[in-house]
Short mmCIF file of C-alpha atoms and ligand atoms in Angstrom, two decimals:
data_model
loop_
_atom_site.label_atom_id
_atom_site.label_comp_id
_atom_site.label_asym_id
_atom_site.label_seq_id
_atom_site.Cartn_x
_atom_site.Cartn_y
_atom_site.Cartn_z
CA MET G 1 -82.04 -35.06 19.74
CA TYR G 2 -78.96 -36.72 18.48
CA VAL G 3 -77.68 -38.94 15.71
CA SER G 4 -76.74 -42.46 17.11
CA HIS G 5 -75.69 -44.10 13.91
CA LEU G 6 -74.64 -43.08 10.45
CA SER G 7 -73.97 -45.44 7.60
CA LEU G 8 -73.13 -44.56 4.00
CA LEU G 9 -73.03 -46.40 0.82
CA ASP G 10 -71.33 -44.81 -2.22
CA PHE G 11 -71.78 -41.42 -0.61
CA ARG G 12 -68.92 -38.96 -1.80
CA SER G 13 -65.51 -40.62 -1.27
CA TYR G 14 -67.02 -43.49 0.84
CA ALA G 15 -67.68 -46.80 -0.77
CA SER G 16 -69.27 -47.70 2.69
CA ALA G 17 -68.90 -46.41 6.16
CA ASP G 18 -70.63 -47.39 9.39
CA LEU G 19 -70.17 -45.39 12.65
CA GLU G 20 -71.83 -45.20 16.05
CA LEU G 21 -71.99 -41.47 17.32
CA GLU G 22 -72.56 -40.42 20.75
CA PRO G 23 -74.45 -37.63 22.42
CA GLY G 24 -72.07 -34.64 23.43
CA VAL G 25 -69.22 -33.94 21.41
CA ASN G 26 -67.93 -36.11 18.31
CA ALA G 27 -64.88 -34.80 16.68
CA PHE G 28 -63.61 -36.11 13.31
CA VAL G 29 -60.04 -35.38 12.80
CA GLY G 30 -57.89 -36.05 9.78
CA ARG G 31 -55.65 -34.38 7.21
CA ASN G 32 -57.00 -32.25 4.42
CA GLY G 33 -59.17 -34.15 1.69
CA ARG G 34 -59.51 -37.30 3.91
CA GLY G 35 -63.30 -37.22 3.90
CA LYS G 36 -64.29 -35.28 7.35
CA THR G 37 -66.68 -32.94 5.72
CA ASN G 38 -68.25 -35.58 3.59
CA LEU G 39 -69.41 -37.39 6.82
CA VAL G 40 -71.18 -34.20 8.26
CA GLU G 41 -72.48 -33.18 4.93
CA ALA G 42 -74.37 -36.55 4.75
CA ILE G 43 -76.03 -35.79 8.13
CA GLY G 44 -76.86 -32.42 7.10
CA TYR G 45 -78.36 -33.82 3.94
CA VAL G 46 -80.71 -36.03 5.82
CA ALA G 47 -82.06 -32.98 7.87
CA THR G 48 -82.33 -30.48 4.83
CA LEU G 49 -82.22 -32.57 1.73
CA GLY G 50 -79.50 -30.34 0.56
CA SER G 51 -75.69 -29.96 0.78
CA HIS G 52 -74.04 -26.93 2.22
CA ARG G 53 -71.36 -27.10 -0.39
CA VAL G 54 -73.08 -27.91 -3.71
CA ALA G 55 -76.51 -27.10 -5.22
CA THR G 56 -77.07 -30.36 -7.16
CA ASP G 57 -77.03 -33.94 -5.81
CA ALA G 58 -74.64 -35.36 -8.47
CA PRO G 59 -71.35 -34.74 -6.58
CA LEU G 60 -72.70 -36.50 -3.62
CA ILE G 61 -72.73 -39.99 -5.43
CA ARG G 62 -69.40 -41.56 -5.40
CA SER G 63 -67.93 -41.20 -8.81
CA GLY G 64 -68.67 -44.28 -10.91
CA ALA G 65 -71.63 -45.35 -8.77
CA GLU G 66 -75.27 -44.95 -9.75
CA ARG G 67 -76.71 -44.05 -6.33
CA ALA G 68 -75.80 -43.15 -2.84
CA VAL G 69 -77.46 -44.32 0.38
CA VAL G 70 -77.37 -42.53 3.64
CA ARG G 71 -78.84 -44.21 6.84
CA THR G 72 -79.14 -42.48 10.07
CA ARG G 73 -80.61 -43.45 13.45
CA ILE G 74 -81.91 -40.44 15.27
CA VAL G 75 -82.71 -40.48 19.03
CA ARG G 76 -85.25 -37.99 20.26
CA GLY G 77 -86.32 -38.21 23.88
CA ASP G 78 -86.89 -41.87 24.45
CA ARG G 79 -87.81 -42.66 20.76
CA ALA G 80 -85.57 -43.61 17.96
CA SER G 81 -86.26 -43.40 14.23
CA THR G 82 -84.20 -44.53 11.22
CA ILE G 83 -84.12 -42.71 7.94
CA GLU G 84 -82.74 -44.28 4.72
CA LEU G 85 -82.14 -41.74 1.99
CA GLU G 86 -81.47 -42.98 -1.60
CA ILE G 87 -79.85 -40.40 -3.77
CA THR G 88 -80.07 -41.52 -7.46
CA GLN G 89 -78.60 -39.69 -10.44
CA GLY G 90 -81.32 -38.05 -12.51
CA LYS G 91 -84.12 -39.36 -10.67
CA ALA G 92 -86.33 -38.21 -7.57
CA ASN G 93 -84.69 -39.11 -4.31
CA ARG G 94 -86.59 -41.75 -2.25
CA ALA G 95 -86.63 -42.50 1.45
CA ARG G 96 -87.67 -45.01 3.94
CA ILE G 97 -88.59 -44.15 7.51
CA ASN G 98 -88.28 -46.96 10.20
CA ARG G 99 -87.85 -49.46 7.52
CA GLY G 100 -91.24 -48.91 6.05
CA GLN G 101 -92.52 -48.35 2.50
CA GLN G 102 -90.48 -46.11 0.21
CA VAL G 103 -91.79 -42.48 0.51
CA ARG G 104 -90.86 -39.08 -1.15
CA ALA G 105 -87.60 -37.77 0.18
CA ARG G 106 -89.42 -34.67 1.42
CA ASP G 107 -91.42 -36.84 3.81
CA VAL G 108 -88.27 -37.10 6.14
CA LEU G 109 -88.13 -33.37 6.70
CA GLY G 110 -88.69 -32.67 10.42
CA ILE G 111 -87.34 -35.95 11.78
CA LEU G 112 -83.73 -34.80 12.10
CA ARG G 113 -82.81 -31.18 12.49
CA THR G 114 -79.34 -29.82 12.27
CA VAL G 115 -77.67 -26.41 12.23
CA LEU G 116 -74.52 -26.63 10.35
CA PHE G 117 -71.75 -23.83 10.26
CA ALA G 118 -69.02 -24.07 7.75
CA PRO G 119 -66.53 -21.90 5.96
CA GLU G 120 -69.00 -21.62 3.08
CA ASP G 121 -71.28 -19.68 5.35
CA LEU G 122 -69.10 -16.60 4.71
CA ALA G 123 -71.22 -16.17 1.59
CA LEU G 124 -74.23 -15.44 3.88
CA VAL G 125 -72.58 -12.21 4.61
CA LYS G 126 -70.35 -11.46 1.46
CA GLY G 127 -72.47 -13.26 -1.16
CA ASP G 128 -75.63 -12.55 -3.07
CA PRO G 129 -79.22 -12.41 -1.66
CA ASP G 130 -80.09 -15.85 -2.94
CA GLY G 131 -77.86 -17.47 -0.16
CA ARG G 132 -79.55 -15.44 2.60
CA ARG G 133 -83.08 -16.30 1.16
CA ARG G 134 -82.07 -19.99 1.35
CA PHE G 135 -80.87 -19.41 4.87
CA MET G 136 -84.27 -18.06 5.92
CA ASP G 137 -86.15 -20.69 3.99
CA GLN G 138 -84.13 -23.61 5.23
CA LEU G 139 -84.75 -22.47 8.78
CA LEU G 140 -88.58 -22.25 8.24
CA VAL G 141 -88.51 -25.70 6.91
CA LEU G 142 -86.65 -26.96 10.08
CA MET G 143 -89.17 -25.23 12.20
CA MET G 144 -92.26 -26.21 10.12
CA PRO G 145 -91.56 -29.06 7.55
CA ARG G 146 -94.96 -28.19 5.74
CA VAL G 147 -93.32 -24.96 4.51
CA SER G 148 -91.34 -27.13 2.05
CA ALA G 149 -94.34 -27.88 0.00
CA VAL G 150 -95.25 -24.08 0.02
CA LEU G 151 -91.68 -23.07 -1.21
CA SER G 152 -91.72 -25.72 -3.91
CA ASP G 153 -95.15 -24.75 -5.14
CA TYR G 154 -93.95 -21.17 -5.26
CA GLU G 155 -90.92 -22.07 -7.25
CA ARG G 156 -93.23 -23.95 -9.81
CA VAL G 157 -95.48 -20.95 -10.10
CA LEU G 158 -92.60 -18.59 -10.51
CA ARG G 159 -90.95 -20.87 -13.30
CA GLN G 160 -94.30 -21.05 -15.19
CA ARG G 161 -95.02 -17.43 -14.72
CA SER G 162 -91.62 -16.31 -15.87
CA ALA G 163 -91.94 -18.59 -19.01
CA LEU G 164 -95.32 -16.98 -20.02
CA LEU G 165 -93.83 -13.47 -19.43
CA LYS G 166 -91.07 -14.44 -21.90
CA SER G 167 -93.50 -15.80 -24.49
CA ALA G 168 -95.78 -12.70 -24.03
CA ARG G 169 -92.85 -10.55 -24.52
CA ALA G 170 -91.84 -12.33 -27.77
CA SER G 171 -95.38 -12.19 -29.18
CA ARG G 172 -95.47 -8.41 -28.34
CA ARG G 173 -92.22 -7.91 -30.08
CA SER G 174 -93.36 -9.75 -33.20
CA GLY G 175 -96.49 -7.58 -33.19
CA GLY G 176 -99.28 -7.87 -35.79
CA SER G 177 -103.01 -8.20 -35.24
CA ALA G 178 -102.98 -11.94 -36.04
CA ARG G 179 -101.35 -12.47 -32.69
CA SER G 180 -103.60 -10.25 -30.56
CA GLU G 181 -105.98 -12.94 -29.79
CA SER G 182 -103.23 -15.20 -28.38
CA ALA G 183 -101.67 -12.16 -26.63
CA ALA G 184 -104.93 -11.56 -24.93
CA ALA G 185 -105.20 -15.26 -23.85
CA GLU G 186 -101.70 -15.01 -22.45
CA LEU G 187 -102.63 -11.97 -20.52
CA ALA G 188 -105.59 -13.81 -19.01
CA THR G 189 -103.37 -16.72 -17.99
CA LEU G 190 -101.01 -14.40 -16.48
CA ASP G 191 -103.71 -13.07 -14.24
CA VAL G 192 -104.21 -16.52 -12.85
CA TRP G 193 -100.49 -16.90 -12.14
CA ASP G 194 -100.52 -13.58 -10.58
CA ALA G 195 -103.14 -14.76 -8.01
CA ARG G 196 -101.22 -18.01 -7.35
CA LEU G 197 -97.98 -16.08 -6.93
CA ALA G 198 -99.67 -13.59 -4.60
CA GLU G 199 -101.23 -16.22 -2.46
CA LEU G 200 -98.05 -18.42 -2.00
CA GLY G 201 -95.74 -15.44 -1.96
CA ALA G 202 -97.70 -13.82 0.96
CA GLU G 203 -97.49 -16.96 2.98
CA ILE G 204 -93.72 -17.08 2.43
CA LEU G 205 -93.39 -13.27 3.16
CA SER G 206 -95.42 -13.63 6.35
CA LEU G 207 -93.28 -16.43 7.60
CA ARG G 208 -90.10 -14.75 6.80
CA LEU G 209 -91.05 -11.55 8.39
CA GLN G 210 -91.94 -13.36 11.64
CA LEU G 211 -88.83 -15.37 11.43
CA VAL G 212 -86.60 -12.27 11.20
CA ALA G 213 -88.41 -10.62 14.01
CA ALA G 214 -87.72 -13.63 16.27
CA LEU G 215 -84.12 -13.87 14.99
CA ARG G 216 -83.10 -10.32 15.25
CA PRO G 217 -82.36 -10.21 19.09
CA ALA G 218 -80.83 -13.59 18.95
CA VAL G 219 -78.44 -12.54 16.23
CA ALA G 220 -77.48 -9.35 18.05
CA ALA G 221 -76.77 -11.39 21.40
CA ALA G 222 -74.85 -14.12 19.57
CA TYR G 223 -72.61 -11.57 17.67
CA GLU G 224 -71.83 -9.94 20.97
CA GLN G 225 -70.87 -13.20 22.39
CA VAL G 226 -68.64 -14.41 19.59
CA SER G 227 -67.07 -11.25 18.69
CA ASP G 228 -65.99 -9.49 21.95
CA ALA G 229 -68.96 -7.06 21.62
CA ASP G 230 -67.37 -4.89 18.92
CA GLY G 231 -70.26 -3.31 17.06
CA ASP G 232 -74.07 -3.87 16.86
CA ALA G 233 -75.12 -6.61 14.41
CA GLU G 234 -78.58 -6.09 13.00
CA ILE G 235 -80.62 -7.95 10.57
CA ALA G 236 -83.73 -6.68 8.71
CA TYR G 237 -85.88 -7.97 5.92
CA ARG G 238 -85.95 -6.27 2.60
CA ALA G 239 -89.02 -6.87 0.55
CA SER G 240 -89.32 -6.23 -3.10
CA LEU G 241 -92.81 -4.89 -2.27
CA PRO G 242 -92.79 -1.00 -2.77
CA ALA G 243 -95.29 -0.77 0.15
CA LEU G 244 -92.92 -2.38 2.56
CA GLU G 245 -89.88 -0.45 1.31
CA THR G 246 -91.02 3.01 2.19
CA GLY G 247 -90.18 4.66 5.62
CA HIS G 248 -93.80 4.08 6.68
CA PRO G 249 -94.72 0.47 5.90
CA PRO G 250 -98.35 -0.49 6.45
CA GLU G 251 -99.21 -1.69 9.92
CA LEU G 252 -99.51 -5.52 9.43
CA SER G 253 -101.43 -7.44 11.84
CA THR G 254 -99.39 -9.77 14.08
CA GLY G 255 -101.84 -12.09 15.82
CA SER G 256 -100.28 -14.89 17.80
CA GLY G 257 -100.60 -18.36 16.16
CA ASP G 258 -103.10 -17.50 13.38
CA ASN G 259 -101.45 -15.06 10.94
CA SER G 260 -104.20 -15.30 8.29
CA THR G 261 -104.88 -11.68 8.52
CA GLN G 262 -101.46 -10.78 7.84
CA VAL G 263 -101.11 -13.15 4.91
CA GLY G 264 -104.32 -11.57 3.50
CA GLN G 265 -102.85 -8.16 3.79
CA LEU G 266 -99.63 -9.31 2.05
CA ARG G 267 -101.40 -10.91 -0.64
CA ASP G 268 -103.33 -7.72 -1.44
CA LEU G 269 -100.14 -5.70 -1.30
CA LEU G 270 -98.37 -8.28 -3.70
CA LEU G 271 -101.39 -8.15 -6.10
CA GLU G 272 -101.21 -4.38 -6.21
CA ALA G 273 -97.42 -4.48 -6.80
CA LEU G 274 -97.85 -7.14 -9.52
CA THR G 275 -100.39 -4.96 -11.40
CA GLU G 276 -98.14 -2.09 -11.18
CA ALA G 277 -95.13 -3.91 -12.24
CA ARG G 278 -96.80 -5.71 -15.26
CA PRO G 279 -95.73 -3.38 -17.94
CA GLN G 280 -92.14 -3.54 -17.01
CA GLU G 281 -92.35 -7.24 -16.47
CA LEU G 282 -93.75 -7.70 -19.94
CA GLU G 283 -90.91 -5.40 -21.36
CA ARG G 284 -88.27 -7.34 -19.57
CA GLY G 285 -89.74 -10.89 -19.40
CA VAL G 286 -88.97 -11.42 -15.69
CA SER G 287 -90.96 -11.74 -12.43
CA LEU G 288 -89.88 -8.61 -10.62
CA VAL G 289 -92.15 -8.75 -7.43
CA GLY G 290 -92.32 -11.58 -4.85
CA PRO G 291 -90.11 -13.14 -2.15
CA HIS G 292 -87.70 -14.42 -4.75
CA ARG G 293 -86.47 -10.89 -5.11
CA ASP G 294 -86.09 -10.07 -1.36
CA ASP G 295 -83.16 -9.95 0.79
CA LEU G 296 -82.00 -10.21 4.44
CA VAL G 297 -79.99 -7.11 5.05
CA LEU G 298 -77.10 -7.61 7.52
CA THR G 299 -75.73 -4.29 9.14
CA LEU G 300 -72.78 -3.74 11.54
CA GLY G 301 -72.74 -0.73 13.50
CA GLY G 302 -75.17 0.86 10.93
CA LEU G 303 -73.15 0.00 7.83
CA PRO G 304 -73.93 -2.82 5.57
CA ALA G 305 -71.88 -5.99 6.48
CA LYS G 306 -71.57 -6.76 2.82
CA GLY G 307 -68.87 -4.46 1.37
CA TYR G 308 -67.83 -3.00 4.59
CA ALA G 309 -67.23 -5.63 7.39
CA SER G 310 -63.80 -7.00 7.72
CA HIS G 311 -63.13 -10.78 7.18
CA GLY G 312 -63.13 -11.45 10.86
CA GLU G 313 -66.27 -9.43 11.39
CA SER G 314 -68.05 -11.22 8.53
CA TRP G 315 -66.94 -14.63 10.03
CA SER G 316 -68.36 -13.62 13.29
CA PHE G 317 -71.72 -12.33 11.73
CA ALA G 318 -72.13 -15.69 9.85
CA LEU G 319 -71.48 -17.68 12.88
CA ALA G 320 -73.96 -15.36 14.89
CA LEU G 321 -76.62 -16.14 12.23
CA ARG G 322 -76.03 -19.97 12.84
CA LEU G 323 -75.74 -19.76 16.67
CA ALA G 324 -79.01 -17.62 16.78
CA SER G 325 -80.70 -20.28 14.50
CA PHE G 326 -79.52 -22.87 16.77
CA ARG G 327 -81.03 -21.00 19.77
CA LEU G 328 -84.27 -20.30 17.96
CA LEU G 329 -84.59 -24.12 17.49
CA GLY G 330 -84.23 -24.61 21.20
CA GLY G 331 -80.72 -25.90 21.06
CA ASP G 332 -79.47 -24.11 24.04
CA PRO G 333 -82.14 -24.13 26.90
CA GLN G 334 -80.19 -21.53 28.98
CA ASN G 335 -80.18 -19.20 25.99
CA SER G 336 -83.23 -20.10 24.02
CA ALA G 337 -84.54 -17.24 21.92
CA ASP G 338 -88.16 -16.30 22.45
CA SER G 339 -89.96 -19.15 20.88
CA PRO G 340 -91.82 -17.45 17.96
CA ALA G 341 -95.61 -17.83 18.09
CA PHE G 342 -95.86 -19.03 14.51
CA TRP G 343 -93.80 -22.16 15.35
CA ASP G 344 -95.78 -25.33 16.16
CA PRO G 345 -94.86 -25.62 19.96
CA ASP G 346 -95.35 -29.55 19.55
CA LEU G 347 -92.28 -29.71 17.42
CA GLY G 348 -90.27 -27.87 20.03
CA THR G 349 -90.10 -30.70 22.50
CA ASP G 350 -86.98 -32.61 22.46
CA ALA G 351 -86.46 -31.33 18.81
CA ASP G 352 -83.42 -29.36 19.82
CA PRO G 353 -81.03 -29.48 16.72
CA VAL G 354 -77.63 -31.27 16.27
CA LEU G 355 -75.00 -28.75 15.91
CA ILE G 356 -72.42 -29.37 13.30
CA LEU G 357 -69.21 -27.22 13.12
CA ASP G 358 -67.25 -28.04 9.89
CA ASP G 359 -63.67 -26.80 9.88
CA VAL G 360 -64.59 -23.80 12.06
CA PHE G 361 -62.00 -23.73 14.75
CA ALA G 362 -59.02 -23.31 12.47
CA GLU G 363 -60.20 -19.92 11.44
CA LEU G 364 -60.48 -18.58 15.00
CA ASP G 365 -57.64 -17.47 17.35
CA VAL G 366 -57.45 -19.23 20.68
CA ARG G 367 -59.62 -16.85 22.64
CA ARG G 368 -62.40 -17.00 20.20
CA ARG G 369 -62.04 -20.69 19.83
CA GLU G 370 -62.62 -20.94 23.74
CA ARG G 371 -65.41 -18.66 23.59
CA LEU G 372 -67.22 -20.56 20.79
CA ALA G 373 -66.49 -23.82 22.63
CA ASP G 374 -68.33 -22.49 25.73
CA LEU G 375 -71.31 -21.41 23.46
CA VAL G 376 -71.70 -24.70 21.82
CA LEU G 377 -71.35 -26.95 24.90
CA PRO G 378 -74.96 -26.90 25.95
CA ALA G 379 -75.88 -28.60 22.63
CA ARG G 380 -77.04 -32.21 23.08
CA GLN G 381 -74.83 -33.29 20.27
CA VAL G 382 -72.05 -31.37 18.45
CA LEU G 383 -70.21 -32.83 15.53
CA VAL G 384 -66.89 -31.10 14.85
CA THR G 385 -64.40 -31.49 12.04
CA ALA G 386 -60.77 -30.42 12.21
CA ALA G 387 -57.53 -31.11 10.23
CA VAL G 388 -55.37 -30.63 13.20
CA PRO G 389 -56.40 -32.29 16.67
CA GLU G 390 -55.05 -29.25 18.68
CA ASP G 391 -57.66 -27.04 16.86
CA VAL G 392 -60.43 -28.70 18.78
CA PRO G 393 -60.60 -26.83 22.16
CA VAL G 394 -59.89 -29.02 25.16
CA VAL G 395 -63.35 -28.30 26.76
CA LEU G 396 -65.03 -29.98 23.81
CA ASP G 397 -63.99 -33.32 25.24
CA GLY G 398 -65.87 -36.27 23.80
CA VAL G 399 -65.49 -38.99 21.14
CA ARG G 400 -62.80 -38.63 18.58
CA PHE G 401 -62.77 -40.26 15.21
CA HIS G 402 -59.79 -40.65 12.96
CA VAL G 403 -60.53 -40.15 9.23
CA GLU G 404 -58.45 -41.64 6.49
CA PRO G 405 -59.57 -41.94 2.80
CA GLY G 406 -62.63 -44.27 2.81
CA THR G 407 -62.49 -45.29 6.49
CA VAL G 408 -63.19 -43.80 9.92
CA THR G 409 -61.92 -45.28 13.04
CA ARG G 410 -62.89 -44.23 16.58
CA ASP G 411 -59.87 -43.34 18.66
N1 ATP O 1 -68.58 -37.85 -5.52
C1 ATP O 1 -67.28 -38.23 -5.11
N2 ATP O 1 -66.72 -39.35 -5.44
C2 ATP O 1 -65.47 -39.79 -4.98
N3 ATP O 1 -64.78 -38.92 -4.32
C3 ATP O 1 -65.30 -37.85 -3.92
C4 ATP O 1 -66.59 -37.34 -4.25
N4 ATP O 1 -66.85 -36.18 -3.89
C5 ATP O 1 -65.72 -35.78 -3.19
N5 ATP O 1 -64.79 -36.68 -3.22
C6 ATP O 1 -63.51 -36.77 -2.51
O1 ATP O 1 -63.71 -36.52 -1.15
C7 ATP O 1 -62.42 -35.84 -0.71
C8 ATP O 1 -62.80 -34.54 0.09
O2 ATP O 1 -63.47 -35.03 1.19
P1 ATP O 1 -63.87 -33.82 2.29
O3 ATP O 1 -64.31 -32.62 1.62
O4 ATP O 1 -64.74 -34.50 3.18
O5 ATP O 1 -62.37 -33.61 2.96
P2 ATP O 1 -62.12 -32.96 4.34
O6 ATP O 1 -61.45 -34.13 5.12
O7 ATP O 1 -63.17 -32.25 4.99
O8 ATP O 1 -60.89 -32.03 3.95
P3 ATP O 1 -60.59 -30.62 4.63
O9 ATP O 1 -59.82 -30.68 5.80
O10 ATP O 1 -59.63 -30.05 3.41
O11 ATP O 1 -61.78 -29.77 4.71
C9 ATP O 1 -61.63 -35.34 -1.91
O12 ATP O 1 -60.49 -36.14 -2.07
C10 ATP O 1 -62.67 -35.51 -3.00
O13 ATP O 1 -61.90 -35.92 -4.19
MG1 MG O 2 -63.63 -30.26 5.06
#
């Protein structure tokens, strides 16, 4: 698929912008701070409903404006769709698909798919687990948009459960028999939340385990290609479940397509772990078990990448994670990773993602630049940003845009 049109209204530094994009390479060139990243950030936002730079929507709205609008036209096979997203300060975002009725923003997920690589991705390797959890979850949502609802339900259960744990801790601390009745009621409610958490948590856990299994060989291969084959890059899922942490994790069923048995097994393991952790959870007032405590462990030649890998190695690893995602989503037919059984195959046709490389080439030496250029060439559409035109490798021939504050012109 590719984006054929982008128009912005009060998005970031743009009062308005309107541009036609082409399949193949589209490079945005302009000096620092001119608004290149703002453009690709808008396209990434339409695909993921999130920015790769900020956790909240407020900075996306042009300062002084009340709402931002991002309109895109997406061509997939011989069909085209339009998405109009409205980002409003302090309100739920709304969307319109093909100029229809207003719908929830979440309903646009799955129409545009992007894989974006940016300097911020270094945090995937060097940063905290939450960035890596977001990486896995975002990829799952790109593959199966329905996962977005599961994730937000889980978040909600987690928030309510954690609030309950805190209040239970407070009433325990204040003690006294007058409180015992309400304490018992709190514990009963906690049981209900445990069941919900285990149910949704098992679904997320099962998907992440399958995702990591599918991604593992693709990451190793991509690392080898981007880094000159120095060192084995491995990824592994680390669960907060004691049963999965031991050297002998239980044999989980891995049926193709239907994974309900595995989800059931994981739910039971989560419930068990929740029962075990309860005294500690009540003591601390925090939810200690579940996918929100898990991590994606990255190792390079057997050593943890975080804390050991050099800057260049960390950079290559982050890039390998994105390239592997791109291939898993079918972005490179010659190098497509094994299509995971859990992924709805219908989504796969023509759904190859748009590849976005934000400010990536400046970080690489000439050889790595050329190698990366060769790797991304098979993409149906690549959007590149660079401050210096010479940083864009010559093989990435295509359309060039010149970016000046508030305006974009095609060269
Ligand atoms: N909400 C906003 N309202 C107005 N201006 C904004 C807003 N958010 C960001 N900007 C402005 O946008 C500019 C940055 O744009 P952007 O990050 O796209 O630059 P860039 O061209 O990618 O630069 P670099 O080459 O340094 O990466 C800054 O001048 C910033 O002040
Ligand atoms: Mg930038």
